[in-house]
Amino acid sequence: MNVTFLKNDYIDSLIVNTTDGAPLYQARTPSRFIHRTTSIHRIIPNVGPGDLVAKIQWAAIALRSSKVTYRGVTIELKSLLERPHFYSKSRVFTGRDGRQYQWKHRANKFELFDVLTNARLAGSHRRKRGITGPSRELNVDISPQATHMLDDIIITFIIVAEERKKAD
């Protein structure tokens, strides 16, 4: 499966199934200043935004922690996505299935691995404008064995990508 972000903006984009163009999620961040909150809704076909999947309250200053409400619980982002060690760019989370997964940042892209088996489950591709080759939007390839955890992948990808963008 491949999902595409129709805007080159992780926190304010319609996310669609690349194959058929079917909308899957809507990420919206109305305010871009002090109190930024991103809401991620699952899309109901032919209806529009449906269930709220996650809500992320981005910290305005470094001394405060960003928070996410996901799976009915509000926690700090650093608790949802932990660093394996202090200097790591990687982030580890526990999926709905109880297994641990790790997002690794490599050469301007993100890859998701199963911590136990080291199997690659997803990988992102940056937007290309088509100057030196075909153009493409920001997208994420998701392995068939990982589609059962699509919510986990989309939510955690948005968080790690936005946090990395803020750090750069």
Tab-separated table of N, CA and C in Angstrom:
chain	number	residue	atom	x	y	z
A	1	MET	N	0.855	-1.174	0.000
A	1	MET	CA	0.000	0.000	0.000
A	1	MET	C	0.897	1.232	0.000
A	2	ASN	N	0.424	2.268	-0.672
A	2	ASN	CA	1.149	3.531	-0.679
A	2	ASN	C	0.140	4.630	-0.375
A	3	VAL	N	0.506	5.537	0.542
A	3	VAL	CA	-0.345	6.676	0.864
A	3	VAL	C	0.382	7.954	0.486
A	4	THR	N	-0.368	8.921	-0.009
A	4	THR	CA	0.197	10.187	-0.458
A	4	THR	C	-0.398	11.337	0.343
A	5	PHE	N	0.470	12.257	0.737
A	5	PHE	CA	0.053	13.505	1.379
A	5	PHE	C	-0.137	14.509	0.241
A	6	LEU	N	-1.352	15.010	0.055
A	6	LEU	CA	-1.622	15.874	-1.088
A	6	LEU	C	-1.001	17.263	-0.957
A	7	LYS	N	-0.627	17.641	0.251
A	7	LYS	CA	0.147	18.864	0.460
A	7	LYS	C	1.501	18.432	1.000
A	8	ASN	N	2.509	19.213	0.734
A	8	ASN	CA	3.832	18.896	1.262
A	8	ASN	C	3.929	19.405	2.700
A	9	ASP	N	2.939	19.050	3.495
A	9	ASP	CA	2.839	19.509	4.873
A	9	ASP	C	2.238	18.368	5.692
A	10	TYR	N	3.036	17.824	6.586
A	10	TYR	CA	2.604	16.648	7.354
A	10	TYR	C	1.377	16.922	8.208
A	11	ILE	N	1.278	18.140	8.747
A	11	ILE	CA	0.257	18.418	9.750
A	11	ILE	C	-0.978	19.132	9.193
A	12	ASP	N	-1.039	19.311	7.896
A	12	ASP	CA	-2.198	19.963	7.298
A	12	ASP	C	-2.378	19.448	5.874
A	13	SER	N	-2.844	18.210	5.747
A	13	SER	CA	-2.942	17.593	4.432
A	13	SER	C	-4.012	16.519	4.400
A	14	LEU	N	-4.577	16.323	3.221
A	14	LEU	CA	-5.422	15.168	2.974
A	14	LEU	C	-4.491	14.011	2.618
A	15	ILE	N	-4.715	12.861	3.202
A	15	ILE	CA	-3.864	11.689	2.981
A	15	ILE	C	-4.713	10.661	2.246
A	16	VAL	N	-4.240	10.249	1.059
A	16	VAL	CA	-5.032	9.373	0.204
A	16	VAL	C	-4.292	8.084	-0.122
A	17	ASN	N	-5.064	7.063	-0.509
A	17	ASN	CA	-4.492	5.830	-1.036
A	17	ASN	C	-4.007	6.168	-2.447
A	18	THR	N	-2.722	6.018	-2.690
A	18	THR	CA	-2.142	6.414	-3.969
A	18	THR	C	-2.723	5.625	-5.129
A	19	THR	N	-3.044	4.378	-4.931
A	19	THR	CA	-3.536	3.516	-6.006
A	19	THR	C	-4.849	4.001	-6.604
A	20	ASP	N	-5.831	4.280	-5.743
A	20	ASP	CA	-7.150	4.653	-6.267
A	20	ASP	C	-7.580	6.076	-5.920
A	21	GLY	N	-6.740	6.802	-5.179
A	21	GLY	CA	-7.067	8.185	-4.821
A	21	GLY	C	-8.083	8.321	-3.711
A	22	ALA	N	-8.470	7.198	-3.102
A	22	ALA	CA	-9.466	7.241	-2.026
A	22	ALA	C	-8.895	7.959	-0.807
A	23	PRO	N	-9.615	8.952	-0.278
A	23	PRO	CA	-9.133	9.642	0.925
A	23	PRO	C	-9.179	8.714	2.134
A	24	LEU	N	-8.111	8.751	2.932
A	24	LEU	CA	-8.008	7.895	4.116
A	24	LEU	C	-8.044	8.699	5.409
A	25	TYR	N	-7.275	9.787	5.460
A	25	TYR	CA	-7.157	10.615	6.665
A	25	TYR	C	-7.102	12.088	6.270
A	26	GLN	N	-7.495	12.945	7.215
A	26	GLN	CA	-7.351	14.386	7.058
A	26	GLN	C	-6.599	14.894	8.287
A	27	ALA	N	-5.428	15.471	8.067
A	27	ALA	CA	-4.664	16.118	9.144
A	27	ALA	C	-4.897	17.614	9.020
A	28	ARG	N	-5.344	18.246	10.096
A	28	ARG	CA	-5.627	19.697	10.064
A	28	ARG	C	-4.990	20.374	11.254
A	29	THR	N	-4.342	21.486	10.966
A	29	THR	CA	-3.745	22.319	12.002
A	29	THR	C	-4.167	23.754	11.703
A	30	PRO	N	-5.294	24.202	12.284
A	30	PRO	CA	-5.815	25.523	11.937
A	30	PRO	C	-4.897	26.687	12.283
A	31	SER	N	-4.303	26.677	13.445
A	31	SER	CA	-3.440	27.785	13.861
A	31	SER	C	-1.985	27.365	13.783
A	32	ARG	N	-1.144	28.229	13.272
A	32	ARG	CA	0.284	27.912	13.129
A	32	ARG	C	1.140	28.669	14.132
A	33	PHE	N	0.537	29.283	15.129
A	33	PHE	CA	1.315	30.104	16.027
A	33	PHE	C	1.456	29.445	17.401
A	34	ILE	N	1.114	30.116	18.430
A	34	ILE	CA	1.434	29.667	19.787
A	34	ILE	C	0.760	28.347	20.171
A	35	HIS	N	-0.519	28.224	19.990
A	35	HIS	CA	-1.241	27.023	20.427
A	35	HIS	C	-1.614	26.164	19.228
A	36	ARG	N	-0.633	25.468	18.670
A	36	ARG	CA	-0.887	24.616	17.512
A	36	ARG	C	-1.457	23.279	17.964
A	37	THR	N	-2.546	22.899	17.357
A	37	THR	CA	-3.140	21.594	17.625
A	37	THR	C	-3.477	20.948	16.290
A	38	THR	N	-2.986	19.741	16.096
A	38	THR	CA	-3.267	18.984	14.884
A	38	THR	C	-4.303	17.915	15.211
A	39	SER	N	-5.378	17.892	14.427
A	39	SER	CA	-6.394	16.851	14.553
A	39	SER	C	-6.291	15.944	13.343
A	40	ILE	N	-6.294	14.642	13.574
A	40	ILE	CA	-6.213	13.681	12.481
A	40	ILE	C	-7.485	12.834	12.521
A	41	HIS	N	-8.267	12.954	11.433
A	41	HIS	CA	-9.538	12.243	11.322
A	41	HIS	C	-9.434	11.170	10.251
A	42	ARG	N	-10.075	10.038	10.498
A	42	ARG	CA	-10.236	9.017	9.464
A	42	ARG	C	-11.344	9.504	8.544
A	43	ILE	N	-11.189	9.322	7.245
A	43	ILE	CA	-12.191	9.771	6.280
A	43	ILE	C	-13.192	8.654	6.015
A	44	ILE	N	-14.466	9.009	6.033
A	44	ILE	CA	-15.535	8.076	5.676
A	44	ILE	C	-15.863	8.332	4.201
A	45	PRO	N	-15.741	7.302	3.339
A	45	PRO	CA	-15.991	7.504	1.908
A	45	PRO	C	-17.349	8.149	1.632
A	46	ASN	N	-17.361	9.121	0.733
A	46	ASN	CA	-18.555	9.853	0.302
A	46	ASN	C	-19.228	10.657	1.412
A	47	VAL	N	-18.584	10.770	2.570
A	47	VAL	CA	-19.150	11.548	3.669
A	47	VAL	C	-18.189	12.664	4.070
A	48	GLY	N	-16.937	12.294	4.330
A	48	GLY	CA	-15.940	13.278	4.756
A	48	GLY	C	-15.302	12.857	6.063
A	49	PRO	N	-14.775	13.840	6.812
A	49	PRO	CA	-14.100	13.509	8.069
A	49	PRO	C	-15.015	12.754	9.021
A	50	GLY	N	-14.485	11.676	9.588
A	50	GLY	CA	-15.247	10.857	10.529
A	50	GLY	C	-14.578	10.861	11.879
A	51	ASP	N	-14.251	9.668	12.362
A	51	ASP	CA	-13.682	9.505	13.697
A	51	ASP	C	-12.390	10.289	13.875
A	52	LEU	N	-12.263	10.924	15.038
A	52	LEU	CA	-11.001	11.558	15.411
A	52	LEU	C	-10.054	10.436	15.823
A	53	VAL	N	-8.950	10.301	15.111
A	53	VAL	CA	-7.986	9.240	15.408
A	53	VAL	C	-6.972	9.726	16.439
A	54	ALA	N	-6.510	10.972	16.273
A	54	ALA	CA	-5.524	11.516	17.211
A	54	ALA	C	-5.598	13.034	17.228
A	55	LYS	N	-5.146	13.591	18.334
A	55	LYS	CA	-5.061	15.041	18.488
A	55	LYS	C	-3.692	15.329	19.101
A	56	ILE	N	-2.931	16.174	18.426
A	56	ILE	CA	-1.573	16.486	18.885
A	56	ILE	C	-1.509	17.952	19.270
A	57	GLN	N	-1.106	18.218	20.500
A	57	GLN	CA	-0.923	19.587	20.987
A	57	GLN	C	0.581	19.848	21.004
A	58	TRP	N	1.033	20.636	20.029
A	58	TRP	CA	2.462	20.920	19.880
A	58	TRP	C	2.880	21.967	20.894
A	59	ALA	N	3.978	21.704	21.598
A	59	ALA	CA	4.501	22.660	22.577
A	59	ALA	C	5.057	23.876	21.843
A	60	ALA	N	4.719	25.061	22.345
A	60	ALA	CA	5.169	26.297	21.706
A	60	ALA	C	6.616	26.621	22.066
A	61	ILE	N	7.048	26.176	23.226
A	61	ILE	CA	8.433	26.434	23.641
A	61	ILE	C	9.100	25.129	24.044
A	62	ALA	N	10.406	25.107	23.938
A	62	ALA	CA	11.168	23.874	24.177
A	62	ALA	C	11.045	23.355	25.613
A	63	LEU	N	10.731	24.212	26.559
A	63	LEU	CA	10.652	23.781	27.956
A	63	LEU	C	9.401	22.951	28.253
A	64	ARG	N	8.436	22.992	27.373
A	64	ARG	CA	7.206	22.223	27.567
A	64	ARG	C	7.202	21.022	26.641
A	65	SER	N	6.427	20.020	26.998
A	65	SER	CA	6.329	18.815	26.179
A	65	SER	C	5.065	18.838	25.341
A	66	SER	N	5.193	18.418	24.093
A	66	SER	CA	4.022	18.242	23.245
A	66	SER	C	3.254	17.031	23.756
A	67	LYS	N	1.929	17.029	23.510
A	67	LYS	CA	1.089	15.931	23.980
A	67	LYS	C	0.251	15.400	22.835
A	68	VAL	N	-0.071	14.124	22.942
A	68	VAL	CA	-0.923	13.493	21.936
A	68	VAL	C	-2.039	12.737	22.650
A	69	THR	N	-3.246	12.848	22.092
A	69	THR	CA	-4.365	12.037	22.551
A	69	THR	C	-4.589	11.005	21.458
A	70	TYR	N	-4.355	9.760	21.814
A	70	TYR	CA	-4.423	8.670	20.846
A	70	TYR	C	-4.833	7.406	21.576
A	71	ARG	N	-5.705	6.637	20.974
A	71	ARG	CA	-6.251	5.416	21.590
A	71	ARG	C	-6.941	5.724	22.917
A	72	GLY	N	-7.503	6.931	23.029
A	72	GLY	CA	-8.254	7.317	24.212
A	72	GLY	C	-7.412	7.770	25.386
A	73	VAL	N	-6.112	7.941	25.203
A	73	VAL	CA	-5.217	8.333	26.286
A	73	VAL	C	-4.418	9.558	25.864
A	74	THR	N	-4.224	10.503	26.769
A	74	THR	CA	-3.382	11.669	26.501
A	74	THR	C	-2.039	11.462	27.194
A	75	ILE	N	-0.965	11.493	26.393
A	75	ILE	CA	0.386	11.320	26.936
A	75	ILE	C	1.343	12.287	26.242
A	76	GLU	N	2.515	12.460	26.825
A	76	GLU	CA	3.541	13.279	26.195
A	76	GLU	C	4.096	12.536	24.986
A	77	LEU	N	4.451	13.294	23.943
A	77	LEU	CA	4.998	12.664	22.737
A	77	LEU	C	6.229	11.840	23.048
A	78	LYS	N	7.069	12.344	23.961
A	78	LYS	CA	8.291	11.605	24.264
A	78	LYS	C	8.013	10.268	24.943
A	79	SER	N	6.807	10.083	25.493
A	79	SER	CA	6.426	8.785	26.053
A	79	SER	C	5.870	7.858	24.982
A	80	LEU	N	5.187	8.432	23.994
A	80	LEU	CA	4.659	7.624	22.895
A	80	LEU	C	5.789	7.164	21.981
A	81	LEU	N	6.682	8.094	21.652
A	81	LEU	CA	7.807	7.820	20.748
A	81	LEU	C	9.103	8.070	21.499
A	82	GLU	N	9.657	7.006	22.032
A	82	GLU	CA	10.858	7.131	22.859
A	82	GLU	C	12.128	6.999	22.026
A	83	ARG	N	13.185	7.649	22.480
A	83	ARG	CA	14.496	7.496	21.851
A	83	ARG	C	15.147	6.229	22.402
A	84	PRO	N	15.742	5.394	21.532
A	84	PRO	CA	16.416	4.194	22.026
A	84	PRO	C	17.631	4.538	22.893
A	85	HIS	N	18.285	5.661	22.588
A	85	HIS	CA	19.363	6.177	23.428
A	85	HIS	C	19.422	7.686	23.245
A	86	PHE	N	20.161	8.372	24.090
A	86	PHE	CA	20.125	9.830	24.196
A	86	PHE	C	20.352	10.574	22.878
A	87	TYR	N	21.339	10.187	22.111
A	87	TYR	CA	21.673	10.926	20.888
A	87	TYR	C	20.969	10.406	19.632
A	88	SER	N	20.086	9.478	19.783
A	88	SER	CA	19.439	8.832	18.637
A	88	SER	C	18.458	9.748	17.910
A	89	LYS	N	18.427	9.629	16.581
A	89	LYS	CA	17.405	10.291	15.768
A	89	LYS	C	16.200	9.367	15.602
A	90	SER	N	16.342	8.121	15.980
A	90	SER	CA	15.268	7.132	15.857
A	90	SER	C	14.259	7.292	16.984
A	91	ARG	N	13.050	6.792	16.733
A	91	ARG	CA	12.000	6.800	17.745
A	91	ARG	C	11.321	5.438	17.759
A	92	VAL	N	11.030	4.936	18.961
A	92	VAL	CA	10.412	3.622	19.139
A	92	VAL	C	9.029	3.808	19.762
A	93	PHE	N	8.051	3.053	19.239
A	93	PHE	CA	6.715	3.068	19.823
A	93	PHE	C	6.191	1.635	19.901
A	94	THR	N	5.188	1.447	20.739
A	94	THR	CA	4.536	0.153	20.870
A	94	THR	C	3.213	0.221	20.119
A	95	GLY	N	3.033	-0.688	19.170
A	95	GLY	CA	1.812	-0.723	18.361
A	95	GLY	C	0.647	-1.315	19.116
A	96	ARG	N	-0.521	-1.247	18.495
A	96	ARG	CA	-1.726	-1.832	19.097
A	96	ARG	C	-1.558	-3.319	19.375
A	97	ASP	N	-0.706	-3.970	18.589
A	97	ASP	CA	-0.486	-5.409	18.748
A	97	ASP	C	0.512	-5.745	19.854
A	98	GLY	N	1.012	-4.711	20.565
A	98	GLY	CA	1.946	-4.930	21.672
A	98	GLY	C	3.404	-5.054	21.242
A	99	ARG	N	3.669	-5.036	19.949
A	99	ARG	CA	5.044	-5.142	19.444
A	99	ARG	C	5.675	-3.764	19.361
A	100	GLN	N	7.011	-3.744	19.399
A	100	GLN	CA	7.720	-2.473	19.293
A	100	GLN	C	8.180	-2.241	17.858
A	101	TYR	N	8.061	-0.971	17.443
A	101	TYR	CA	8.443	-0.547	16.101
A	101	TYR	C	9.340	0.677	16.213
A	102	GLN	N	10.219	0.831	15.245
A	102	GLN	CA	11.176	1.932	15.301
A	102	GLN	C	11.218	2.705	13.985
A	103	TRP	N	10.998	4.023	14.091
A	103	TRP	CA	11.191	4.917	12.960
A	103	TRP	C	12.643	5.344	12.952
A	104	LYS	N	13.323	5.159	11.823
A	104	LYS	CA	14.710	5.593	11.672
A	104	LYS	C	14.753	6.691	10.622
A	105	HIS	N	15.518	7.727	10.913
A	105	HIS	CA	15.681	8.835	9.970
A	105	HIS	C	16.999	8.633	9.242
A	106	ARG	N	16.905	8.468	7.933
A	106	ARG	CA	18.093	8.227	7.112
A	106	ARG	C	18.002	9.034	5.828
A	107	ALA	N	19.011	9.828	5.551
A	107	ALA	CA	19.131	10.546	4.276
A	107	ALA	C	17.815	11.199	3.843
A	108	ASN	N	17.254	12.014	4.713
A	108	ASN	CA	16.027	12.766	4.416
A	108	ASN	C	14.792	11.907	4.171
A	109	LYS	N	14.790	10.710	4.695
A	109	LYS	CA	13.580	9.886	4.626
A	109	LYS	C	13.451	9.123	5.935
A	110	PHE	N	12.277	8.587	6.158
A	110	PHE	CA	12.004	7.803	7.358
A	110	PHE	C	11.684	6.383	6.957
A	111	GLU	N	12.153	5.440	7.772
A	111	GLU	CA	11.848	4.031	7.554
A	111	GLU	C	11.379	3.441	8.876
A	112	LEU	N	10.367	2.584	8.797
A	112	LEU	CA	9.808	1.933	9.978
A	112	LEU	C	10.213	0.471	9.983
A	113	PHE	N	10.732	0.014	11.125
A	113	PHE	CA	11.181	-1.361	11.279
A	113	PHE	C	10.523	-2.004	12.477
A	114	ASP	N	10.291	-3.310	12.392
A	114	ASP	CA	9.875	-4.116	13.531
A	114	ASP	C	11.137	-4.317	14.370
A	115	VAL	N	11.106	-3.928	15.639
A	115	VAL	CA	12.295	-4.008	16.483
A	115	VAL	C	12.766	-5.448	16.655
A	116	LEU	N	11.832	-6.382	16.788
A	116	LEU	CA	12.178	-7.781	17.031
A	116	LEU	C	12.800	-8.461	15.811
A	117	THR	N	12.205	-8.267	14.637
A	117	THR	CA	12.668	-8.980	13.441
A	117	THR	C	13.541	-8.127	12.523
A	118	ASN	N	13.562	-6.813	12.755
A	118	ASN	CA	14.276	-5.850	11.923
A	118	ASN	C	13.711	-5.795	10.492
A	119	ALA	N	12.477	-6.260	10.300
A	119	ALA	CA	11.828	-6.206	8.992
A	119	ALA	C	11.396	-4.768	8.712
A	120	ARG	N	11.657	-4.305	7.491
A	120	ARG	CA	11.247	-2.958	7.077
A	120	ARG	C	9.758	-3.002	6.748
A	121	LEU	N	8.969	-2.144	7.418
A	121	LEU	CA	7.521	-2.158	7.255
A	121	LEU	C	6.982	-0.954	6.497
A	122	ALA	N	7.716	0.154	6.508
A	122	ALA	CA	7.260	1.353	5.807
A	122	ALA	C	8.454	2.254	5.527
A	123	GLY	N	8.291	3.089	4.521
A	123	GLY	CA	9.341	4.043	4.176
A	123	GLY	C	8.744	5.248	3.483
A	124	SER	N	9.256	6.426	3.797
A	124	SER	CA	8.729	7.646	3.202
A	124	SER	C	9.571	8.084	2.013
A	125	HIS	N	8.944	8.875	1.150
A	125	HIS	CA	9.617	9.464	-0.006
A	125	HIS	C	9.230	10.931	-0.045
A	126	ARG	N	10.229	11.802	-0.097
A	126	ARG	CA	9.961	13.236	-0.145
A	126	ARG	C	9.332	13.633	-1.473
A	127	ARG	N	8.735	14.779	-1.458
A	127	ARG	CA	8.145	15.333	-2.675
A	127	ARG	C	9.248	15.644	-3.680
A	128	LYS	N	8.984	15.344	-4.953
A	128	LYS	CA	9.899	15.689	-6.041
A	128	LYS	C	9.145	16.588	-7.006
A	129	ARG	N	9.800	17.627	-7.425
A	129	ARG	CA	9.162	18.585	-8.331
A	129	ARG	C	9.244	18.177	-9.794
A	130	GLY	N	10.033	17.168	-10.131
A	130	GLY	CA	10.087	16.664	-11.486
A	130	GLY	C	11.101	17.351	-12.378
A	131	ILE	N	12.069	18.027	-11.791
A	131	ILE	CA	13.079	18.720	-12.591
A	131	ILE	C	14.046	17.732	-13.228
A	132	THR	N	14.516	16.763	-12.448
A	132	THR	CA	15.487	15.785	-12.961
A	132	THR	C	14.887	14.399	-13.179
A	133	GLY	N	13.613	14.269	-12.992
A	133	GLY	CA	12.934	12.981	-13.162
A	133	GLY	C	11.450	13.191	-12.959
A	134	PRO	N	10.686	12.113	-12.865
A	134	PRO	CA	9.242	12.277	-12.685
A	134	PRO	C	8.906	12.938	-11.339
A	135	SER	N	7.859	13.757	-11.332
A	135	SER	CA	7.446	14.398	-10.087
A	135	SER	C	6.615	13.425	-9.255
A	136	ARG	N	6.589	13.654	-7.957
A	136	ARG	CA	5.738	12.859	-7.067
A	136	ARG	C	5.505	13.654	-5.792
A	137	GLU	N	4.392	13.365	-5.162
A	137	GLU	CA	4.055	14.006	-3.894
A	137	GLU	C	4.719	13.239	-2.746
A	138	LEU	N	4.726	13.858	-1.572
A	138	LEU	CA	5.209	13.219	-0.356
A	138	LEU	C	4.374	11.960	-0.143
A	139	ASN	N	5.029	10.804	0.042
A	139	ASN	CA	4.255	9.574	0.219
A	139	ASN	C	4.979	8.580	1.117
A	140	VAL	N	4.228	7.585	1.552
A	140	VAL	CA	4.753	6.537	2.427
A	140	VAL	C	4.337	5.185	1.857
A	141	ASP	N	5.339	4.330	1.589
A	141	ASP	CA	5.085	2.941	1.181
A	141	ASP	C	4.881	2.114	2.440
A	142	ILE	N	3.838	1.302	2.457
A	142	ILE	CA	3.544	0.475	3.627
A	142	ILE	C	3.474	-0.978	3.187
A	143	SER	N	4.255	-1.806	3.841
A	143	SER	CA	4.306	-3.232	3.538
A	143	SER	C	2.949	-3.881	3.793
A	144	PRO	N	2.576	-4.910	2.995
A	144	PRO	CA	1.300	-5.593	3.218
A	144	PRO	C	1.151	-6.153	4.636
A	145	GLN	N	2.261	-6.586	5.263
A	145	GLN	CA	2.133	-7.129	6.620
A	145	GLN	C	1.962	-6.040	7.683
A	146	ALA	N	1.945	-4.760	7.270
A	146	ALA	CA	1.782	-3.675	8.239
A	146	ALA	C	0.480	-2.898	8.060
A	147	THR	N	-0.340	-3.247	7.077
A	147	THR	CA	-1.559	-2.468	6.838
A	147	THR	C	-2.562	-2.567	7.991
A	148	HIS	N	-2.462	-3.600	8.807
A	148	HIS	CA	-3.364	-3.730	9.960
A	148	HIS	C	-3.129	-2.635	10.999
A	149	MET	N	-1.978	-1.973	10.924
A	149	MET	CA	-1.641	-0.930	11.900
A	149	MET	C	-1.502	0.431	11.216
A	150	LEU	N	-2.347	0.681	10.232
A	150	LEU	CA	-2.278	1.915	9.457
A	150	LEU	C	-2.416	3.158	10.339
A	151	ASP	N	-3.333	3.146	11.309
A	151	ASP	CA	-3.465	4.297	12.219
A	151	ASP	C	-2.137	4.579	12.912
A	152	ASP	N	-1.516	3.544	13.477
A	152	ASP	CA	-0.235	3.719	14.177
A	152	ASP	C	0.818	4.311	13.246
A	153	ILE	N	0.881	3.811	12.029
A	153	ILE	CA	1.905	4.275	11.082
A	153	ILE	C	1.679	5.732	10.711
A	154	ILE	N	0.456	6.095	10.367
A	154	ILE	CA	0.169	7.471	9.956
A	154	ILE	C	0.407	8.445	11.099
A	155	ILE	N	-0.120	8.158	12.272
A	155	ILE	CA	0.023	9.073	13.415
A	155	ILE	C	1.492	9.244	13.791
A	156	THR	N	2.210	8.144	13.947
A	156	THR	CA	3.611	8.261	14.373
A	156	THR	C	4.479	8.873	13.270
A	157	PHE	N	4.165	8.595	12.008
A	157	PHE	CA	4.925	9.222	10.921
A	157	PHE	C	4.742	10.736	10.944
A	158	ILE	N	3.517	11.198	11.085
A	158	ILE	CA	3.273	12.645	11.139
A	158	ILE	C	4.070	13.274	12.275
A	159	ILE	N	4.104	12.623	13.419
A	159	ILE	CA	4.823	13.169	14.575
A	159	ILE	C	6.328	13.201	14.322
A	160	VAL	N	6.920	12.079	13.894
A	160	VAL	CA	8.378	12.078	13.716
A	160	VAL	C	8.800	13.022	12.591
A	161	ALA	N	8.001	13.106	11.529
A	161	ALA	CA	8.351	13.990	10.411
A	161	ALA	C	8.254	15.458	10.818
A	162	GLU	N	7.227	15.813	11.553
A	162	GLU	CA	7.070	17.214	11.996
A	162	GLU	C	8.133	17.584	13.028
A	163	GLU	N	8.429	16.679	13.936
A	163	GLU	CA	9.480	16.948	14.932
A	163	GLU	C	10.836	17.120	14.241
A	164	ARG	N	11.114	16.301	13.234
A	164	ARG	CA	12.378	16.408	12.488
A	164	ARG	C	12.437	17.734	11.728
A	165	LYS	N	11.302	18.140	11.152
A	165	LYS	CA	11.238	19.411	10.424
A	165	LYS	C	11.520	20.582	11.361
A	166	LYS	N	10.969	20.522	12.576
A	166	LYS	CA	11.214	21.586	13.566
A	166	LYS	C	12.682	21.620	13.985
A	167	ALA	N	13.319	20.439	14.054
A	167	ALA	CA	14.719	20.361	14.493
A	167	ALA	C	15.683	20.884	13.425
A	168	ASP	N	15.301	20.795	12.177
A	168	ASP	CA	16.188	21.232	11.080
A	168	ASP	C	16.235	22.718	10.919
